[in-house]
Tab-separated table of C-alpha atoms in Angstrom:
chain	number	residue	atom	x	y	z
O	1	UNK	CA	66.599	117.752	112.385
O	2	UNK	CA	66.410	117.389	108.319
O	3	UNK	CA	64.960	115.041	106.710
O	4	UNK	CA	66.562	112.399	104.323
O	5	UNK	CA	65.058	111.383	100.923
O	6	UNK	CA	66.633	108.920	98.775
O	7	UNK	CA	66.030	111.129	94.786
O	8	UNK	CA	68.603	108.812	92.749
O	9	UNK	CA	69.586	105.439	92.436
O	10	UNK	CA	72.408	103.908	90.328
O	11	UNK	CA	74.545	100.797	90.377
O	12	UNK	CA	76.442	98.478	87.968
O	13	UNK	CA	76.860	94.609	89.293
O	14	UNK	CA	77.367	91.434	87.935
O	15	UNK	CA	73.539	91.271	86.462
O	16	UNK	CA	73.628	94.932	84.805
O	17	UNK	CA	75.603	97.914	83.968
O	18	UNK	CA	73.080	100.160	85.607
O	19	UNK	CA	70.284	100.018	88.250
O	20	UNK	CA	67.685	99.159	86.261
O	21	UNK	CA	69.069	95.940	84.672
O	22	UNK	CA	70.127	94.979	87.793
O	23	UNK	CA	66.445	95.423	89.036
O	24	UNK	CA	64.860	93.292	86.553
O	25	UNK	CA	67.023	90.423	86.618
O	26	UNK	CA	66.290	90.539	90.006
O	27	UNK	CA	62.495	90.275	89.284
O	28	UNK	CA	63.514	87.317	86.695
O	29	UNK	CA	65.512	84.984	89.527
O	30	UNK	CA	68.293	85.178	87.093
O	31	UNK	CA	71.770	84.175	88.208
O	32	UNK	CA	75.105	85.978	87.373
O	33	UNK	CA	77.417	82.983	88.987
O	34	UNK	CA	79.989	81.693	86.345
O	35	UNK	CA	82.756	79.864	85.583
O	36	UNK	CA	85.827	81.517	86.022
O	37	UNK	CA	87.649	81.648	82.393
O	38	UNK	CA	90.916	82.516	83.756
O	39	UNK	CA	93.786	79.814	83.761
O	40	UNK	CA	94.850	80.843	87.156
O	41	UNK	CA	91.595	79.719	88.504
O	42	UNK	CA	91.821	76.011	87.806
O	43	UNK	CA	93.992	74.599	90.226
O	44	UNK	CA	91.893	76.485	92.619
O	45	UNK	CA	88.621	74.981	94.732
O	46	UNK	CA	86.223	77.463	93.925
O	47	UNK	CA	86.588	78.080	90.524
O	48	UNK	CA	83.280	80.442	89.723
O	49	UNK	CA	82.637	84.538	90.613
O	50	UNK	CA	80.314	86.933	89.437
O	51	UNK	CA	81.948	89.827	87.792
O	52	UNK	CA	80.299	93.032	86.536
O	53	UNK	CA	78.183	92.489	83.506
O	54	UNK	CA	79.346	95.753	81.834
O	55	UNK	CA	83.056	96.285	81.640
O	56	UNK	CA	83.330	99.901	83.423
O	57	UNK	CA	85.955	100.632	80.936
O	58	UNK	CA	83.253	101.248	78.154
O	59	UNK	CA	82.317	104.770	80.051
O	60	UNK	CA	85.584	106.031	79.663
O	61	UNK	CA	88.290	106.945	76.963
O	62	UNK	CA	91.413	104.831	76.827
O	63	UNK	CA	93.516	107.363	77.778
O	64	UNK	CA	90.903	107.972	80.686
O	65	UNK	CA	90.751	104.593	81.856
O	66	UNK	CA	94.650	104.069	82.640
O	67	UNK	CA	93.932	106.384	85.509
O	68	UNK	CA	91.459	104.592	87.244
O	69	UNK	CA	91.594	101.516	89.018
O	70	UNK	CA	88.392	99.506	88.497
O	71	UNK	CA	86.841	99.786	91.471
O	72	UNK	CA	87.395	103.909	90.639
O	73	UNK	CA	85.681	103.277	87.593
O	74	UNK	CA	82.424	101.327	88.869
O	75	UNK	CA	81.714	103.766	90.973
O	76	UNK	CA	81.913	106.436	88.568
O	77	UNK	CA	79.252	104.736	86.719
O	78	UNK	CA	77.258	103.734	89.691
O	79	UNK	CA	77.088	107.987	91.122
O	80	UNK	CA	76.423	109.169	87.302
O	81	UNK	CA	73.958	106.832	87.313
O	82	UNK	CA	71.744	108.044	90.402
O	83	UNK	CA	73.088	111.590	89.644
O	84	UNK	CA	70.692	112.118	86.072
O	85	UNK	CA	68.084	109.346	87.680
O	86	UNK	CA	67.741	112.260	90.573
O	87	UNK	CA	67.662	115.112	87.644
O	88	UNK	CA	70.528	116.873	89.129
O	89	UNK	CA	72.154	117.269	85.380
O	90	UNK	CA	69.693	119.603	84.848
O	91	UNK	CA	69.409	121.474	88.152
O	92	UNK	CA	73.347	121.743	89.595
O	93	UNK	CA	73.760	121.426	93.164
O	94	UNK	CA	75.983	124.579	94.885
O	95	UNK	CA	79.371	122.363	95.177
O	96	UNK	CA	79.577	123.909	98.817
O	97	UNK	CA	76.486	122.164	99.740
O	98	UNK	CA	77.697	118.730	97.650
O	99	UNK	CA	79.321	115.857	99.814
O	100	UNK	CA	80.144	112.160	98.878
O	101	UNK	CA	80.470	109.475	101.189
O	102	UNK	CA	81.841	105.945	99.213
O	103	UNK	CA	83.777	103.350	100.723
O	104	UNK	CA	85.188	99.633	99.659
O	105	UNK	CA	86.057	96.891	101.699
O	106	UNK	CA	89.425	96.236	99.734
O	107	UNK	CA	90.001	99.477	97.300
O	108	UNK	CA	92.360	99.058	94.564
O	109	UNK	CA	93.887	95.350	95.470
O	110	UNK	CA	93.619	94.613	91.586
O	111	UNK	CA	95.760	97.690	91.296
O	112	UNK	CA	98.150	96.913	93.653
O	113	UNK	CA	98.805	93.257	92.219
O	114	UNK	CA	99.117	94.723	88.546
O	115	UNK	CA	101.805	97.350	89.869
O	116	UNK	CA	103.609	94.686	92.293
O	117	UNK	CA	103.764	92.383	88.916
O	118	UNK	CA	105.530	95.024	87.176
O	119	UNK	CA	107.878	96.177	89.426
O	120	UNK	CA	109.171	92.485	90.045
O	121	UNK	CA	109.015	91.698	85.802
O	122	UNK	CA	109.892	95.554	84.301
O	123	UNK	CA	111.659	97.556	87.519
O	124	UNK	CA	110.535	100.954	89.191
O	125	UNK	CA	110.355	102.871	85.730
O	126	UNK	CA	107.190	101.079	84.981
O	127	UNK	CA	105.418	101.613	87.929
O	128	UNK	CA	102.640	103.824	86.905
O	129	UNK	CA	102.764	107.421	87.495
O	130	UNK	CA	98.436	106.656	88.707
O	131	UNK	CA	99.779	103.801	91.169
O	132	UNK	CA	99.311	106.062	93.977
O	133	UNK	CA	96.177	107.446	93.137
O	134	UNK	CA	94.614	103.964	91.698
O	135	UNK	CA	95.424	101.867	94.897
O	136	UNK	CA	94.690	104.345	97.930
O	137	UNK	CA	90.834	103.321	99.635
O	138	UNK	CA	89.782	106.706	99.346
O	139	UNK	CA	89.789	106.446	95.214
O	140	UNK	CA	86.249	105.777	95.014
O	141	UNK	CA	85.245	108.498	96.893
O	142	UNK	CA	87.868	111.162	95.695
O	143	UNK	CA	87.030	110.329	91.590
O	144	UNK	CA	83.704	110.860	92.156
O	145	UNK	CA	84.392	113.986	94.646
O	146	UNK	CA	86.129	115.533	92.234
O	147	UNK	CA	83.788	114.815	89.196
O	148	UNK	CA	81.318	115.937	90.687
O	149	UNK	CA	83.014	118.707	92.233
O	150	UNK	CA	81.941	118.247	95.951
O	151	UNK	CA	83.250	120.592	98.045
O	152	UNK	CA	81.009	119.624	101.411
O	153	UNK	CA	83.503	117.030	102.183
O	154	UNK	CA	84.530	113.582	100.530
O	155	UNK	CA	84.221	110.516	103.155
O	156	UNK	CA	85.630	107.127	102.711
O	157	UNK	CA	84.656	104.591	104.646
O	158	UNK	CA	85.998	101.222	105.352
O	159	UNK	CA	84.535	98.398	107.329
O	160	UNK	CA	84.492	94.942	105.542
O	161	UNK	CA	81.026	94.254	103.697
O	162	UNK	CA	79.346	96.644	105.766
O	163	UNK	CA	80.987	99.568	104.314
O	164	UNK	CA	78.374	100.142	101.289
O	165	UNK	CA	75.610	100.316	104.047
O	166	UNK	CA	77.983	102.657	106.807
O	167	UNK	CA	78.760	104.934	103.749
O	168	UNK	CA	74.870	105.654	103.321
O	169	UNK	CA	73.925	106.154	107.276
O	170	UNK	CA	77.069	108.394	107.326
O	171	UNK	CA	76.178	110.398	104.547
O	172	UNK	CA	72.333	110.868	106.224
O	173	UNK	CA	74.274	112.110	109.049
O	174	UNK	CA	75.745	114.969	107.052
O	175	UNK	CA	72.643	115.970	106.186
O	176	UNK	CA	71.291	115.601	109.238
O	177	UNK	CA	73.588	117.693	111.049
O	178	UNK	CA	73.611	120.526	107.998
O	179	UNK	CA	76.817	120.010	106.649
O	180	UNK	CA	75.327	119.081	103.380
O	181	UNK	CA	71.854	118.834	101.305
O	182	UNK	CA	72.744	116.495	98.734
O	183	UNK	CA	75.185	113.014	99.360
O	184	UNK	CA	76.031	111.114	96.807
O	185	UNK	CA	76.584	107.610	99.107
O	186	UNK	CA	77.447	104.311	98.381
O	187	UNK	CA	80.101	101.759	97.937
O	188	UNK	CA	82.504	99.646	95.918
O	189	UNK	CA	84.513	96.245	95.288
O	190	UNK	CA	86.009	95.024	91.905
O	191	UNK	CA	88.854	92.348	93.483
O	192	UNK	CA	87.615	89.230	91.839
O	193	UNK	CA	91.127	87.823	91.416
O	194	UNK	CA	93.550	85.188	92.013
O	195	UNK	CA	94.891	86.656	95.990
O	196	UNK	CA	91.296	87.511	97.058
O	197	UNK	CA	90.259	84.411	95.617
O	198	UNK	CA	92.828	82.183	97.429
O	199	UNK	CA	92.499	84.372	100.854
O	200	UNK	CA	89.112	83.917	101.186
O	201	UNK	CA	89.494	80.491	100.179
O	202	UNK	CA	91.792	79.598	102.997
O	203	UNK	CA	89.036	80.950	105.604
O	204	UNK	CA	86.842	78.590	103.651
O	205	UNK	CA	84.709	81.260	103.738
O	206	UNK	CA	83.682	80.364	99.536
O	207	UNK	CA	81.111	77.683	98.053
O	208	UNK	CA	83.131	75.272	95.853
O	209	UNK	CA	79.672	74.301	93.968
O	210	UNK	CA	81.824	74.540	90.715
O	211	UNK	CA	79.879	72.228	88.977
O	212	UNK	CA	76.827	74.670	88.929
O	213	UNK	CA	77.918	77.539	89.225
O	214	UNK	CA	73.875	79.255	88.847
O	215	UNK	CA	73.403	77.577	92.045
O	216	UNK	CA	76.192	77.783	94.317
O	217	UNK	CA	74.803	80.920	95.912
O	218	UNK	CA	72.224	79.522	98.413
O	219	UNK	CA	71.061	81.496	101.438
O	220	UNK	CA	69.315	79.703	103.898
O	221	UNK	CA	69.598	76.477	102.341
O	222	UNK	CA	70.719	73.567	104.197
O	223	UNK	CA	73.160	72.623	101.143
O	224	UNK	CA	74.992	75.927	101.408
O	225	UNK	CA	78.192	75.932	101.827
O	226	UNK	CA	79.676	79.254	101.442
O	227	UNK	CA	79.276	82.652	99.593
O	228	UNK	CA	80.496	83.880	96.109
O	229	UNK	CA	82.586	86.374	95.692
O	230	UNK	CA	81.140	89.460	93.192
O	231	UNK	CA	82.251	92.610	92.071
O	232	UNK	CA	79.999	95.977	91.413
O	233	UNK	CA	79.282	99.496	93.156
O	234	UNK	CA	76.108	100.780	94.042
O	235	UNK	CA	74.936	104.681	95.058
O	236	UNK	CA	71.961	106.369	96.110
O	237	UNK	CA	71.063	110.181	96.149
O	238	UNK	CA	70.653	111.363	99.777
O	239	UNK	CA	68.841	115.103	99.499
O	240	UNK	CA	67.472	116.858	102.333
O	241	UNK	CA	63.837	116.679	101.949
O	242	UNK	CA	62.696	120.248	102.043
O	243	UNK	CA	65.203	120.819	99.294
O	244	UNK	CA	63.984	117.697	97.476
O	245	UNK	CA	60.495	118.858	97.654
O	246	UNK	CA	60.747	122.363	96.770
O	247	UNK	CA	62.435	121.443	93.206
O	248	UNK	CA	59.883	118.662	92.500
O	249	UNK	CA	61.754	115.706	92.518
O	250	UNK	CA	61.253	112.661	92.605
O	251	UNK	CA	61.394	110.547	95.897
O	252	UNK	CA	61.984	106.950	95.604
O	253	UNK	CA	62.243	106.726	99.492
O	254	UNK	CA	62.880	108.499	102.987
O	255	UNK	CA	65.957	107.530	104.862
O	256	UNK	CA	64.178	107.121	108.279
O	257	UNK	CA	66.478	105.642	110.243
O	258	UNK	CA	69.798	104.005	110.579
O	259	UNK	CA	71.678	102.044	113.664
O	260	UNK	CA	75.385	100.521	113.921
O	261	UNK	CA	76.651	98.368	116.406
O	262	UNK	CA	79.922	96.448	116.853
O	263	UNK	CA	80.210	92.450	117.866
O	264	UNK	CA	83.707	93.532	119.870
O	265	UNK	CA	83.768	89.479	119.825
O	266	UNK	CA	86.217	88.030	116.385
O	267	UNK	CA	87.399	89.304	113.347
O	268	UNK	CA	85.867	86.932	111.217
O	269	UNK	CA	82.842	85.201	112.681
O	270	UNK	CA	80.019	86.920	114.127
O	271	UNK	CA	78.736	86.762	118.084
O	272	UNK	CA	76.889	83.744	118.188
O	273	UNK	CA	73.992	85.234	119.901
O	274	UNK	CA	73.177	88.088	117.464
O	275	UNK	CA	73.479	90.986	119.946
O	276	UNK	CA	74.842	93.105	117.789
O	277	UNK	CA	72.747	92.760	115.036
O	278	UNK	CA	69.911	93.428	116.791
O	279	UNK	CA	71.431	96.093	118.921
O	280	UNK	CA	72.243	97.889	115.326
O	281	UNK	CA	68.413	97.330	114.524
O	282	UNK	CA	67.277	98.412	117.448
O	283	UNK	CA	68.791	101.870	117.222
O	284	UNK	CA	67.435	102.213	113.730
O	285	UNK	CA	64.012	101.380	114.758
O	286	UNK	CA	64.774	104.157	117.464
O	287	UNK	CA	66.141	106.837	115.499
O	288	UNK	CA	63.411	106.564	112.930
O	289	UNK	CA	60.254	106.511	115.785
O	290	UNK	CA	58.901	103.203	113.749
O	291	UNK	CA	57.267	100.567	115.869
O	292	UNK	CA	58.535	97.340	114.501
O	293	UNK	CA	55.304	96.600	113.226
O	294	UNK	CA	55.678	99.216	110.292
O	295	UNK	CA	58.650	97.032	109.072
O	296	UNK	CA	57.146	94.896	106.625
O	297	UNK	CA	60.288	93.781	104.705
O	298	UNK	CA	63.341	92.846	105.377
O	299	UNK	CA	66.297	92.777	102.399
O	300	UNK	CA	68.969	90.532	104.862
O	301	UNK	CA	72.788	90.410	104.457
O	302	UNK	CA	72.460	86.451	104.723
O	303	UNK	CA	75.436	85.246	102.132
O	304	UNK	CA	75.075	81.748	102.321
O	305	UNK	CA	77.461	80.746	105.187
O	306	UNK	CA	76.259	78.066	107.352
O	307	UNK	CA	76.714	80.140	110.396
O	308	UNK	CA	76.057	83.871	109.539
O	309	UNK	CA	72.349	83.687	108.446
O	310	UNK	CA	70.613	81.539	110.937
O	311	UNK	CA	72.470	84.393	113.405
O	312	UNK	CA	70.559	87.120	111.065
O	313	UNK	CA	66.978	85.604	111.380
O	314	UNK	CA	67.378	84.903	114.790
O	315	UNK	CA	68.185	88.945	115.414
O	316	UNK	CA	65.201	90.149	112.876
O	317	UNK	CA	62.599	87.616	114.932
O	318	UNK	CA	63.730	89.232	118.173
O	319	UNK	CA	64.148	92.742	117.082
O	320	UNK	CA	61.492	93.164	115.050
O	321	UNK	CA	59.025	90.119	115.258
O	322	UNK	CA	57.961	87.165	113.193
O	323	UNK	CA	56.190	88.926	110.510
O	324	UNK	CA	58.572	90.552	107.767
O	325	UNK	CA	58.954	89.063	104.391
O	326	UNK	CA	62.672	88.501	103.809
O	327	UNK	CA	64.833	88.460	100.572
O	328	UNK	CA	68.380	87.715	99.976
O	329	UNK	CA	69.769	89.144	96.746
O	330	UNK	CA	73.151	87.545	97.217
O	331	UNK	CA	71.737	84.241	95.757
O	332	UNK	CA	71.875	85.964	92.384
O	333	UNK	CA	74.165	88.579	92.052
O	334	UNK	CA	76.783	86.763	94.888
O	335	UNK	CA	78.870	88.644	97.439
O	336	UNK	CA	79.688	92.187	96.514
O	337	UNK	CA	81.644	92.523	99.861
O	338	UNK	CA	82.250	96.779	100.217
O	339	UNK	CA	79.527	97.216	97.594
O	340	UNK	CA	76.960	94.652	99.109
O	341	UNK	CA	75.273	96.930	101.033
O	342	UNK	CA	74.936	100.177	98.972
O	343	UNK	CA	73.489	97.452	96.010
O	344	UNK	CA	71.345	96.244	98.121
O	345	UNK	CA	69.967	99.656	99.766
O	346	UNK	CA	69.290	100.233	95.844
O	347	UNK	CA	66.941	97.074	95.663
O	348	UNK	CA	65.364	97.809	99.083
O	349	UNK	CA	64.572	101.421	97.846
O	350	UNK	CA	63.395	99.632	94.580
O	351	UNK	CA	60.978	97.325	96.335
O	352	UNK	CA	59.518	99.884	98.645
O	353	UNK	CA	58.896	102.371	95.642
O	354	UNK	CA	57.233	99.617	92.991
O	355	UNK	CA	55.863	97.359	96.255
O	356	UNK	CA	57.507	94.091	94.573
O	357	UNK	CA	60.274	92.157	96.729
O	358	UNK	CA	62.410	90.259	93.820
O	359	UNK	CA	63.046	86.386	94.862
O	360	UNK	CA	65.663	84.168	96.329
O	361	UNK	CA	66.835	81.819	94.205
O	362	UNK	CA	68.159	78.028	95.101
O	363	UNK	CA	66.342	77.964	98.352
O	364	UNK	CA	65.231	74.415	97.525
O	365	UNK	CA	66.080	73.085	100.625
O	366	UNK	CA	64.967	75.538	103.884
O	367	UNK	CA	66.685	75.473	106.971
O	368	UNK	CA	64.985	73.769	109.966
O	369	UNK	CA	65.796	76.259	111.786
O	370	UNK	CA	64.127	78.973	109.252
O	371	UNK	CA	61.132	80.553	110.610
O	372	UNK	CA	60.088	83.348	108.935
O	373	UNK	CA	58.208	84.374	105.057
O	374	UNK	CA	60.610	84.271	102.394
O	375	UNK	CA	60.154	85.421	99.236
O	376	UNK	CA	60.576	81.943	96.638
O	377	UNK	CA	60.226	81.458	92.949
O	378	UNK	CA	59.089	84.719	91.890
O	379	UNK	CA	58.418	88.372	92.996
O	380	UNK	CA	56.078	89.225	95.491
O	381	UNK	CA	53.198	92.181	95.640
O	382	UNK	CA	53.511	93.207	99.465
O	383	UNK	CA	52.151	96.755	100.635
O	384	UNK	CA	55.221	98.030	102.442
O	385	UNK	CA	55.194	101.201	104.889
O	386	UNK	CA	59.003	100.628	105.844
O	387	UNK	CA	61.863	97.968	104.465
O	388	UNK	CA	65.082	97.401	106.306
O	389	UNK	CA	68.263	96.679	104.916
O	390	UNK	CA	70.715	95.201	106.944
O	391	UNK	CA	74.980	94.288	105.994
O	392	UNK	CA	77.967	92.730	108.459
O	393	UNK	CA	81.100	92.972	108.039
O	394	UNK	CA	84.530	90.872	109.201
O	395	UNK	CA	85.482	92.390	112.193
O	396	UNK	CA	81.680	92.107	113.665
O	397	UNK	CA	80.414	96.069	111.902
O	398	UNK	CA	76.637	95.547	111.736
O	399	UNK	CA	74.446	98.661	110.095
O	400	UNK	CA	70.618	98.693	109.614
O	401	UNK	CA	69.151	100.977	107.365
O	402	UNK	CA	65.531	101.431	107.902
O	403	UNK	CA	63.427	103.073	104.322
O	404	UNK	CA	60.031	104.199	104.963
O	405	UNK	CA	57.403	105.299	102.293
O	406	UNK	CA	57.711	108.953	101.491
């Protein structure tokens, strides 16, 4: 079977317009939670998001732009990103051997409620002649397909806020099974607006910590009281290793294993008992040959809901023991629902590669029922021979990603 190396990174999110940025405000325990200046927000109970830091407009011409949604757009950046970061500029890739695997959780929804507006207030001639195009889920992955020209296949994948992490262990598989040697993988969400604001809202599923907004995000904490929604697109480089090797690139990572399970239990809340999370970690641990042991870190999903991350820890102590060190970026950066998972494969792949695991913020409080070593107040040295990232998703998708040294 081939080998999968991680050779590029990229991402744009609501602390940076590119991996990087978003890396060391990571390291810094800075917050990207704000107010939301929009007067359709006021009347509403959570009042605070964090969008994108970087407008994803600036990387394209005007006339380029209209044909985009935004979610099209951020991932654009995102794969250009981790395309020069794996020096592929300068050393094509055979477009038959090219393949891109990007999903979302809601695709072009901001789209869809610009073109709805317009139709109702202007009639059917204004309906843009890119409505199609800038509202169908595959977007994401077909811009960037067709950028970059891949001609191995262009995936889309949709499940909830797993998606950014499904998208990655389905584009290993393609290199796995020799359908490809290079994936660009990741995913997407830009729908910080007034429907996804109100839907989620009516699940209750969003902290209403308007008056501080910096802190609203709190994993673990026994004052959380919901997530925040975010916005951003992340995407990694998956290259078959002997390929990776014999050009001299760089290899942030190896892609050792990855598992997915299914709750088949609610479309919103997840099995109580955490089956399927550990089920999903359980088959990465298998697929990769890792004794648990080797798994010194741990980058969770945990969002902030009161349920959802005791669930988590509960999985990782029986799955794969009481000593990880655990992180949750979504205290800074919020709830990047599709694109959750690819951002946070970025960080994991970060943290293995520079041995630093960036803080959570706001966990002033701990749950009594939290366990296990979490990384507080400031980054943390820690020799790491494998990190696993793990993302859920509405509908009970669970996918573990398991990163080992290369």
């Amino acid at each position: 079977m081939n080998d999968v190396v991680v050779t590029g990174v990229g991402a744009t999110t609501p602390l940076a317009g590119n991996s990087l940025g978003h890396w060391q405000g990571l390291l810094e325990g800075r917050s990207a939670i704000a107010t939301i200046p929009h007067e359709w927000a006021q009347s509403f109970p959570t009042r605070i998001a964090a969008t994108m830091a970087v407008d994803p407009d600036l990387g394209f011409d005007p006339r380029t732009a209209r044909r985009y949604d935004r979610s099209e757009k951020a991932a654009l950046v995102a794969a250009r990103e981790a395309w020069i970061c794996a020096g592929l500029g300068e050393e094509p890739v055979p477009t038959e051997r090219l393949a891109v695997c990007i999903g979302t959780g809601m695709g072009g929804l901001t789209s869809i409620l610009e073109q709805e507006h317009r139709l109702r207030t202007e009639g059917r001639r204004k309906v843009s002649v890119f409505a199609v195009t800038r509202t169908m889920v595959s977007g994401p992955a077909a811009c960037v397909g067709v950028e970059f020209r891949a001609r191995a296949g262009v995936h889309s994948v949709a499940s909830a806020c797993a998606t950014g992490a499904e998208a990655i262990a389905m584009g290993a598989d393609l290199i796995r099974w020799g359908r490809a040697d290079v994936v660009i993988a990741g995913g997407v969400d830009t729908v910080v607006n007034a429907v996804s604001l109100a839907a989620f809202g009516a699940l209750r599923a969003l902290s209403t910590r308007n008056d501080d907004p910096p802190r609203a995000s709190r994993p673990w904490d026994v004052g959380r009281d919901g997530f925040v929604l975010g916005e951003g697109a992340g995407a990694l480089i998956l290259e078959r290793a002997s390929r990776a090797e014999s050009r001299g690139a760089q290899i942030f990572a190896r892609l050792a294993g990855v598992g997915i399970s299914s709750d088949g239990y609610d479309l919103v809340h997840p099995r109580p008992d955490g089956a399927g999370i550990s089920a999903a970690i359980d088959s990465a641990l298998h697929d990769s040959n890792l004794d648990p042991a080797a798994v010194t870190h741990v980058n969770t999903h945990a969002t902030g809901t009161p349920v959802g991350d005791m669930i988590e820890v509960a999985a990782i102590r029986r799955s794969v023991g009481d000593h990880p060190v655990l992180t949750a970026n979504k205290s800074t950066h919020g709830h990047l629902l599709g694109a959750a998972g690819a951002v946070e494969a970025v960080t994991t792949v970060r943290s293995l590669f520079t041995g630093l695991v960036p803080p959570t913020i706001n966990l002033e409080n701990p749950d009594p029922a939290l366990d296990l070593d979490i990384v507080v107040g400031r980054p943390r040295r820690l020799e790491m021979a494998a990190a696993l990232k793990l993302s859920f998703g509405f509908g009970g998708q669970n996918v573990a990603l398991l990163f080992a040294r290369a």
